[in-house]
Amino acid sequence: MPIVYRIEVLPALKNAGYNTTRLRREKLLSESTLQKFREGKPVSWENLETLCSLLSCQPGDIIEYKEE
């Protein structure tokens, strides 16, 4: 897959004060989205937007293109 995560998403969220329980309880991200982060799979633009908002960053801080 040519688009990869530049950061470990779940630890970054935890450092920002968002553990998985809080993310699910406040309906910020679904369990299936969290599982995609664990597995390094792509997520929707909406979820990427939410992630950028929670981490106060730009998409390029989270993902990058790597040639196969």
Rosetta silent file (secondary structure, phi, psi, omega in degrees, C-alpha in Angstrom):
SEQUENCE: MPIVYRIEVLPALKNAGYNTTRLRREKLLSESTLQKFREGKPVSWENLETLCSLLSCQPGDIIEYKEE
SCORE:     score description
SCORE:     0.000 S_00000001
   1 L     0.000  124.240 -174.969    0.000    0.000    0.000 S_00000001
   2 L   -75.901  -21.099  176.256    1.622    3.270   -1.065 S_00000001
   3 E   -97.011  123.371 -178.233   -0.059    5.462    1.593 S_00000001
   4 E  -129.817  160.069  177.177    1.307    4.716    5.073 S_00000001
   5 E   -80.229  132.458  177.919    1.011    6.231    8.524 S_00000001
   6 L   -81.445  -22.025 -176.227    3.953    8.407    9.556 S_00000001
   7 L  -125.626  162.785  169.095    3.023    8.100   13.231 S_00000001
   8 L   -83.328  107.736 -169.571    1.662    5.469   15.571 S_00000001
   9 H   -63.957  -50.565 -175.632   -1.885    6.824   15.700 S_00000001
  10 H   -63.613  -43.760  174.748   -3.206    5.267   18.919 S_00000001
  11 H   -62.547  -35.829  177.935   -0.194    6.263   21.078 S_00000001
  12 H   -64.301  -41.643  176.823   -0.381    9.784   19.614 S_00000001
  13 H   -64.323  -41.859  179.280   -4.058    9.988   20.564 S_00000001
  14 H   -62.031  -41.873  177.870   -3.296    8.679   24.041 S_00000001
  15 H   -63.242  -27.625  178.760   -0.581   11.331   24.481 S_00000001
  16 L   -87.019    1.405  176.803   -3.191   13.934   23.489 S_00000001
  17 L    95.255   14.905 -178.752   -5.539   12.628   26.202 S_00000001
  18 L  -116.883   96.538  174.107   -7.767   10.388   24.092 S_00000001
  19 L   -84.326  169.772 -173.674   -7.761    6.735   25.120 S_00000001
  20 H   -63.550  -34.466  178.494   -9.840    4.242   23.150 S_00000001
  21 H   -62.976  -46.424  179.770  -12.627    4.200   25.746 S_00000001
  22 H   -63.495  -42.138 -179.902  -13.017    7.968   25.559 S_00000001
  23 H   -60.224  -41.842  179.224  -12.934    7.947   21.758 S_00000001
  24 H   -73.333  -45.307 -177.070  -15.745    5.388   21.620 S_00000001
  25 H   -61.128  -42.573 -179.685  -17.787    6.855   24.494 S_00000001
  26 L   -86.250    4.617  177.849  -17.729   10.376   23.023 S_00000001
  27 L    54.628   41.463  176.798  -18.361    8.900   19.538 S_00000001
  28 L   -83.099  -43.253  177.319  -15.271   10.560   18.104 S_00000001
  29 L  -141.515  142.747 -179.533  -14.031    7.427   16.314 S_00000001
  30 L   -80.937  165.698  177.477  -15.668    4.015   15.961 S_00000001
  31 H   -62.997  -37.573  179.816  -14.154    0.722   17.048 S_00000001
  32 H   -65.882  -35.664  176.889  -13.777   -0.319   13.410 S_00000001
  33 H   -67.974  -42.452  178.052  -11.801    2.868   12.694 S_00000001
  34 H   -61.023  -38.356  178.389   -9.592    2.255   15.725 S_00000001
  35 H   -65.749  -37.058  177.548   -8.976   -1.280   14.470 S_00000001
  36 H   -63.763  -39.422  176.230   -7.934    0.099   11.080 S_00000001
  37 H   -62.275  -41.902  179.478   -5.383    2.320   12.832 S_00000001
  38 H   -60.231  -38.898 -175.278   -4.060   -0.736   14.711 S_00000001
  39 H   -91.281   -2.487 -179.742   -3.667   -2.645   11.453 S_00000001
  40 L    72.647   22.851 -179.687   -2.259    0.272    9.439 S_00000001
  41 L   -88.739  157.563 -179.785   -5.210    0.216    7.052 S_00000001
  42 L   -69.697  152.575  176.677   -6.593    3.319    5.331 S_00000001
  43 L  -123.063  170.698 -178.619   -9.483    5.274    6.827 S_00000001
  44 L   -71.075  163.197  176.324  -12.008    7.681    5.317 S_00000001
  45 H   -61.058  -36.665  179.392  -11.306   11.367    4.764 S_00000001
  46 H   -61.651  -43.677  178.747  -13.858   12.124    7.501 S_00000001
  47 H   -68.646  -36.026  176.850  -11.921   10.013    9.999 S_00000001
  48 H   -65.097  -39.142  176.876   -8.644   11.573    8.896 S_00000001
  49 H   -62.816  -44.201  177.456  -10.215   14.997    9.423 S_00000001
  50 H   -61.005  -44.192  179.641  -11.323   14.000   12.934 S_00000001
  51 H   -61.182  -43.899  177.936   -7.848   12.700   13.692 S_00000001
  52 H   -61.280  -39.797  179.111   -6.254   15.957   12.511 S_00000001
  53 H   -64.895  -45.341 -178.476   -8.653   17.908   14.712 S_00000001
  54 H   -65.825  -35.909 -176.605   -7.921   15.776   17.789 S_00000001
  55 H   -96.974   -1.783 -178.226   -4.152   15.947   17.278 S_00000001
  56 L    51.208   57.465 -178.265   -4.080   19.566   16.035 S_00000001
  57 L  -143.786 -179.741  177.930   -2.056   18.648   12.975 S_00000001
  58 L  -102.532  156.021  179.401   -2.173   18.428    9.182 S_00000001
  59 H   -54.393  -35.562  179.353   -2.825   15.233    7.163 S_00000001
  60 H   -65.856  -17.264  175.725    0.815   15.248    6.005 S_00000001
  61 H   -78.256  -18.500 -174.200    1.860   14.895    9.646 S_00000001
  62 H  -104.914  -42.934 -176.205   -0.088   11.620    9.803 S_00000001
  63 E  -124.457  158.955  175.244    0.224    9.956    6.396 S_00000001
  64 E  -149.987  159.970  177.702    2.718    9.875    3.560 S_00000001
  65 E   -95.795  130.147  174.991    3.119    8.340    0.125 S_00000001
  66 L  -127.770  128.739  177.503    5.813    5.708   -0.325 S_00000001
  67 L   -67.723  145.082 -178.757    6.518    4.082   -3.641 S_00000001
  68 L   -81.030    0.000    0.000    6.259    0.320   -3.594 S_00000001
